[in-house]
Amino acid sequence: MADITTNENKAWIGGDIPFKASYGKLMMWFFLVSDALTFSGFLCAYGFMRFKYAHVWPVADEVFTHFPFLKGEYPMLFVALMTFILIMSSVTMVLAVNEGHKNNKNKVILWLGLTIVGGFIFLGSQAWEWGHFIHGDKGGIELANHDIVHVVNSDSHFYSIYDLVGVDSYADDVNITIDDVKGALMADSQYGIRLADKSVVSGEAAMAYLNNAEVVLGANLVRNEYGHQLFANFFYFITGFHGFHVFSGVVILIVIFINVIKGTYERRGHYEMVEKVGLYWHFVDLVWVFVFTFFYLV
Amino acid sequence: MSEQTGTWWIWRVFWILLIVTAVEVILGIIKPAVLIDNSFLGTTLLNLIFIILTIIKAAYIVMEFMHLGQEVKGLKLSILLPAVVLIPYLMFILLTEGHYIFGTL
């Protein structure tokens, strides 16, 4: 039997730092690897369903078109702003870690504080995005075969069902029946309906589709005015899971922010805790980069 | 590079991320016809550009902001290999299967 005390292979007898990284940093990295695989599982499942229902999947550009306080349609712009906010908060996080290496307490407080502010702005933006998605935009019609179709104008652009029947979409008790929509479609032949496969029909041909159809306003886990139900379910699940990561990140940031102010890490002699939380925060940004591409762009 | 002085490298990565994101958004809004009408590897050229730009952004975040570029080789490999091997594999089997089911629907 080999005598371990004289074993030259020192990596197995302790005293060495594996990978020249501290225990905490190493475990944070391995947690992030497993989390990355979890998120890729979700995004791949999204891709699977999207490929499976390729002919009826909603186009993200037609779903996320609004910007707070602005009238009109600005596809992509708000998500782009959210991406910018998260990148910016990643930058302030690196700056905080950078000052931590120099044991510069006041600068760490400054940059860490700004990172928390960025996290809250992102969470607020996501709440707005969810609120808008839940309330719905232009309304949809669910046919008897459960396909979701939309009203379009003569240019084949989506036209709001609220405008079609003359109702304020933010009124207290909006109640639009399929007969209201049928009547309005028959009264004005410039409007038609765009079927799930994106072909447009109008007049009597459209009426044939609308037998036993229902008006769908807004989106939840059961009904989705934008198109295939799974689109809404994946939207809530993936952006919700990411948003929960951002929320946890903000909570952890606040905890270490208080510790920095109290001088815990100054007494400890190093700011490695800021670095470890920084790894988590960058990972949240990293995941958003992929969610942005696969949910909104592609 | 933790000994690196100054913050210029942080702002360099910031501008790269910002410009790449801006290019993605502009391409997403104007959707150049030439990039949509031509396909490669089963998707449009535009989507391929989005995916490549996303991987560039991801690489800058992981290598620079998360300092993985400065870790020892063993750590780099144990972080990157599971992701680089398993995720494309999962993508390949699920997207192939999804496309197959679409064809049979």
Coordinates of C-alpha atoms in Angstrom, one line a residue, chain A:
Chain A
M1 CA 0.0 0.0 0.0
A2 CA 1.3 3.4 -0.9
D3 CA 2.2 5.7 1.9
I4 CA 0.1 8.8 1.3
T5 CA 2.4 11.0 3.4
T6 CA 5.2 10.4 0.9
N7 CA 3.0 10.5 -2.2
E8 CA 4.4 13.1 -4.6
N9 CA 0.9 13.4 -6.2
K10 CA 0.0 16.3 -4.0
A11 CA -3.4 17.0 -5.6
W12 CA -4.9 14.1 -3.6
I13 CA -3.5 14.8 -0.2
G14 CA -5.0 18.3 0.3
G15 CA -3.4 21.7 0.6
D16 CA -3.8 22.3 -3.1
I17 CA -6.4 24.6 -4.6
P18 CA -8.1 22.8 -7.4
F19 CA -8.3 24.9 -10.6
K20 CA -6.6 27.8 -8.6
A21 CA -10.1 29.0 -7.7
S22 CA -11.6 29.3 -4.3
Y23 CA -14.3 26.8 -3.2
G24 CA -17.1 29.3 -3.3
K25 CA -16.2 30.5 -6.8
L26 CA -15.9 27.0 -8.1
M27 CA -19.3 25.9 -6.7
M28 CA -20.9 29.1 -8.1
W29 CA -19.5 28.1 -11.6
F30 CA -20.8 24.6 -11.3
F31 CA -24.2 25.8 -10.2
L32 CA -24.2 28.1 -13.2
V33 CA -23.4 25.3 -15.6
S34 CA -26.4 23.3 -14.3
D35 CA -28.6 26.4 -14.5
A36 CA -27.4 27.0 -18.1
L37 CA -28.4 23.4 -18.9
T38 CA -31.9 24.0 -17.3
F39 CA -32.5 27.1 -19.4
S40 CA -31.3 25.4 -22.6
G41 CA -33.7 22.6 -21.8
F42 CA -36.5 25.2 -21.7
L43 CA -35.4 27.0 -24.9
C44 CA -34.9 23.7 -26.8
A45 CA -38.5 22.6 -25.7
Y46 CA -39.7 26.0 -27.0
G47 CA -37.9 25.3 -30.3
F48 CA -39.4 21.8 -30.5
M49 CA -42.9 23.1 -30.2
R50 CA -42.2 26.0 -32.5
F51 CA -41.0 23.6 -35.2
K52 CA -43.9 21.3 -34.5
Y53 CA -46.5 24.0 -35.0
A54 CA -44.4 26.0 -37.5
H55 CA -47.5 26.9 -39.6
V56 CA -49.5 28.5 -36.8
W57 CA -46.8 30.0 -34.5
P58 CA -47.3 33.7 -33.9
V59 CA -44.6 36.1 -35.2
A60 CA -43.0 37.9 -32.2
D61 CA -42.8 41.2 -34.1
E62 CA -46.6 41.3 -34.3
V63 CA -47.0 40.5 -30.6
F64 CA -44.5 42.8 -28.8
T65 CA -45.1 46.1 -30.6
H66 CA -45.7 48.6 -27.9
F67 CA -43.6 51.0 -25.9
P68 CA -44.7 52.6 -22.6
F69 CA -46.1 56.2 -23.0
L70 CA -45.9 56.0 -26.8
K71 CA -48.8 55.6 -29.2
G72 CA -48.4 53.5 -32.3
E73 CA -46.3 50.5 -33.0
Y74 CA -42.7 50.0 -32.2
P75 CA -41.8 46.4 -32.7
M76 CA -38.8 45.2 -30.7
L77 CA -37.9 48.6 -29.3
F78 CA -39.0 47.9 -25.7
V79 CA -37.2 44.5 -25.5
A80 CA -34.1 46.2 -26.9
L81 CA -34.3 48.7 -24.1
M82 CA -34.7 45.9 -21.5
T83 CA -31.6 44.2 -23.0
F84 CA -29.7 47.5 -22.8
I85 CA -30.7 47.9 -19.1
L86 CA -29.4 44.4 -18.3
I87 CA -26.1 44.9 -20.1
M88 CA -25.7 48.2 -18.4
S89 CA -26.3 46.6 -15.0
S90 CA -23.7 44.0 -15.9
V91 CA -21.2 46.7 -16.6
T92 CA -21.8 48.4 -13.2
M93 CA -21.4 44.9 -11.6
V94 CA -18.0 44.4 -13.2
L95 CA -17.0 47.9 -12.1
A96 CA -18.1 46.9 -8.5
V97 CA -16.0 43.7 -8.7
N98 CA -13.1 45.8 -10.1
E99 CA -13.2 48.3 -7.1
G100 CA -13.5 45.3 -4.8
H101 CA -10.1 44.0 -5.9
K102 CA -8.7 47.4 -4.8
N103 CA -10.6 47.2 -1.5
N104 CA -12.2 50.5 -2.4
K105 CA -15.3 50.4 -0.2
N106 CA -17.0 53.6 -1.3
K107 CA -16.7 52.8 -5.0
V108 CA -18.0 49.3 -4.4
I109 CA -21.1 50.8 -2.7
L110 CA -21.6 53.2 -5.6
W111 CA -21.5 50.6 -8.4
L112 CA -23.3 47.9 -6.4
G113 CA -26.1 50.4 -5.7
L114 CA -26.4 51.2 -9.4
T115 CA -26.5 47.5 -10.2
I116 CA -29.5 47.1 -7.8
V117 CA -31.2 50.0 -9.4
G118 CA -30.7 48.5 -12.9
G119 CA -32.1 45.2 -11.6
F120 CA -35.3 46.9 -10.3
I121 CA -35.7 48.8 -13.6
F122 CA -35.5 45.5 -15.5
L123 CA -38.0 43.9 -13.2
G124 CA -40.4 46.8 -13.6
S125 CA -40.0 46.6 -17.4
Q126 CA -40.8 43.0 -17.3
A127 CA -43.9 43.6 -15.2
W128 CA -45.1 46.2 -17.8
E129 CA -44.4 43.7 -20.6
W130 CA -46.4 41.0 -18.8
G131 CA -49.2 43.3 -18.0
H132 CA -49.5 44.3 -21.6
F133 CA -49.3 40.7 -22.8
I134 CA -52.0 39.6 -20.3
H135 CA -54.4 42.5 -21.2
G136 CA -53.9 41.8 -24.8
D137 CA -53.4 44.1 -27.8
K138 CA -55.8 43.8 -30.7
G139 CA -57.8 40.7 -29.8
G140 CA -58.1 37.4 -31.6
I141 CA -60.9 35.0 -32.7
E142 CA -60.8 31.3 -31.7
L143 CA -62.4 29.2 -34.5
A144 CA -64.4 26.0 -33.8
N145 CA -61.2 24.0 -34.6
H146 CA -59.3 26.0 -31.9
D147 CA -57.2 27.9 -34.5
I148 CA -56.6 31.6 -33.5
V149 CA -57.2 34.1 -36.3
H150 CA -57.0 37.8 -36.5
V151 CA -58.9 40.7 -38.1
V152 CA -56.8 42.5 -40.8
N153 CA -57.3 45.6 -42.8
S154 CA -57.0 46.0 -46.6
D155 CA -53.2 46.0 -46.3
S156 CA -53.3 42.6 -44.5
H157 CA -52.0 44.3 -41.3
F158 CA -53.5 43.3 -37.9
Y159 CA -56.5 45.5 -37.1
S160 CA -57.8 45.9 -33.6
I161 CA -61.1 44.2 -32.8
Y162 CA -61.8 47.0 -30.3
D163 CA -61.5 49.6 -33.1
L164 CA -63.5 47.4 -35.4
V165 CA -66.6 47.3 -33.1
G166 CA -65.8 50.8 -31.6
V167 CA -65.0 49.9 -28.0
D168 CA -62.3 51.3 -25.7
S169 CA -59.9 48.4 -24.9
Y170 CA -59.3 49.8 -21.4
A171 CA -63.0 50.4 -20.6
D172 CA -64.3 48.8 -17.3
D173 CA -66.4 46.0 -18.7
V174 CA -65.4 45.1 -22.3
N175 CA -67.7 42.5 -23.7
I176 CA -67.3 41.8 -27.5
T177 CA -69.3 38.9 -28.9
I178 CA -68.5 37.1 -32.1
D179 CA -71.8 38.5 -33.6
D180 CA -70.5 42.1 -33.0
V181 CA -67.4 41.1 -35.0
K182 CA -69.4 39.4 -37.8
G183 CA -71.7 42.4 -38.1
A184 CA -68.7 44.8 -38.4
L185 CA -66.9 42.6 -40.9
M186 CA -70.0 42.3 -43.1
A187 CA -70.7 46.1 -42.8
D188 CA -67.2 47.1 -44.1
S189 CA -65.7 44.9 -46.8
Q190 CA -62.1 46.3 -46.4
Y191 CA -61.6 44.2 -43.3
G192 CA -61.1 40.5 -43.4
I193 CA -59.6 37.8 -41.2
R194 CA -56.2 36.3 -41.4
L195 CA -56.2 32.6 -40.8
A196 CA -53.6 30.8 -38.7
D197 CA -51.7 29.9 -41.9
K198 CA -51.6 33.6 -42.7
S199 CA -54.0 33.5 -45.7
V200 CA -56.6 36.3 -45.7
V201 CA -60.4 35.8 -46.3
S202 CA -63.2 38.4 -46.2
G203 CA -66.9 38.8 -46.6
E204 CA -69.1 35.7 -46.9
A205 CA -66.0 33.5 -47.1
A206 CA -64.9 34.8 -43.7
M207 CA -68.3 34.2 -42.2
A208 CA -68.1 30.5 -43.0
Y209 CA -65.0 30.3 -40.8
L210 CA -66.6 32.2 -37.9
N211 CA -69.4 29.7 -37.2
N212 CA -69.2 28.7 -33.5
A213 CA -66.1 31.0 -33.2
E214 CA -65.3 33.0 -30.0
V215 CA -63.7 36.3 -29.4
V216 CA -60.5 36.0 -27.3
L217 CA -59.2 39.1 -25.6
G218 CA -55.8 39.0 -23.8
A219 CA -53.6 36.0 -23.0
N220 CA -53.3 33.6 -20.0
L221 CA -52.4 30.0 -19.6
V222 CA -55.8 28.9 -21.0
R223 CA -56.6 31.4 -23.8
N224 CA -54.1 33.3 -26.0
E225 CA -55.3 35.9 -28.5
Y226 CA -51.9 36.1 -30.2
G227 CA -51.9 32.6 -31.6
H228 CA -51.0 29.1 -30.5
Q229 CA -51.6 28.5 -26.8
L230 CA -48.1 27.1 -26.2
F231 CA -46.6 30.5 -27.3
A232 CA -48.2 32.2 -24.2
N233 CA -47.3 29.3 -21.9
F234 CA -43.7 29.3 -22.9
F235 CA -43.6 33.1 -22.7
Y236 CA -44.8 33.0 -19.1
F237 CA -42.6 30.1 -18.2
I238 CA -39.3 31.2 -19.8
T239 CA -39.5 34.9 -19.1
G240 CA -41.0 34.2 -15.7
F241 CA -38.2 31.8 -14.8
H242 CA -35.6 34.3 -16.0
G243 CA -37.4 37.1 -14.1
F244 CA -37.3 35.0 -11.0
H245 CA -33.6 34.7 -11.4
V246 CA -33.3 38.5 -11.7
F247 CA -35.5 38.9 -8.6
S248 CA -33.3 36.5 -6.6
G249 CA -30.2 38.3 -8.0
V250 CA -31.5 41.6 -6.7
V251 CA -32.3 40.1 -3.3
I252 CA -28.7 38.7 -3.0
L253 CA -27.2 41.9 -4.3
I254 CA -29.1 43.8 -1.5
V255 CA -27.8 41.4 1.1
I256 CA -24.2 41.9 0.1
F257 CA -24.8 45.6 -0.4
I258 CA -25.7 45.9 3.3
N259 CA -22.7 43.8 4.2
V260 CA -20.4 46.1 2.2
I261 CA -21.8 49.1 4.0
K262 CA -21.4 47.4 7.3
G263 CA -17.7 46.7 6.4
T264 CA -18.0 42.9 6.6
Y265 CA -15.8 42.3 3.6
E266 CA -13.4 45.2 4.5
R267 CA -12.7 43.4 7.8
R268 CA -12.4 40.0 6.0
G269 CA -9.7 41.7 3.8
H270 CA -11.2 40.8 0.4
Y271 CA -14.4 41.3 -1.6
E272 CA -14.7 37.8 -3.1
M273 CA -18.3 37.6 -2.1
V274 CA -19.0 40.6 -4.5
E275 CA -17.2 38.6 -7.2
K276 CA -19.3 35.4 -6.6
V277 CA -22.6 37.3 -6.7
G278 CA -21.2 39.1 -9.8
L279 CA -20.8 35.7 -11.5
Y280 CA -24.5 35.0 -10.9
W281 CA -25.6 38.5 -12.1
H282 CA -23.6 38.2 -15.3
F283 CA -25.2 34.7 -15.8
V284 CA -28.7 36.3 -15.6
D285 CA -27.6 38.8 -18.3
L286 CA -26.2 35.9 -20.4
V287 CA -29.5 34.0 -20.2
W288 CA -31.4 37.1 -21.3
V289 CA -29.2 37.4 -24.4
F290 CA -30.4 34.0 -25.5
V291 CA -34.0 34.6 -24.5
F292 CA -33.9 37.9 -26.4
T293 CA -32.7 36.1 -29.6
F294 CA -34.8 33.0 -29.5
F295 CA -38.0 34.5 -28.2
Y296 CA -38.1 37.9 -29.8
L297 CA -35.7 38.0 -32.8
V298 CA -35.6 34.6 -34.5

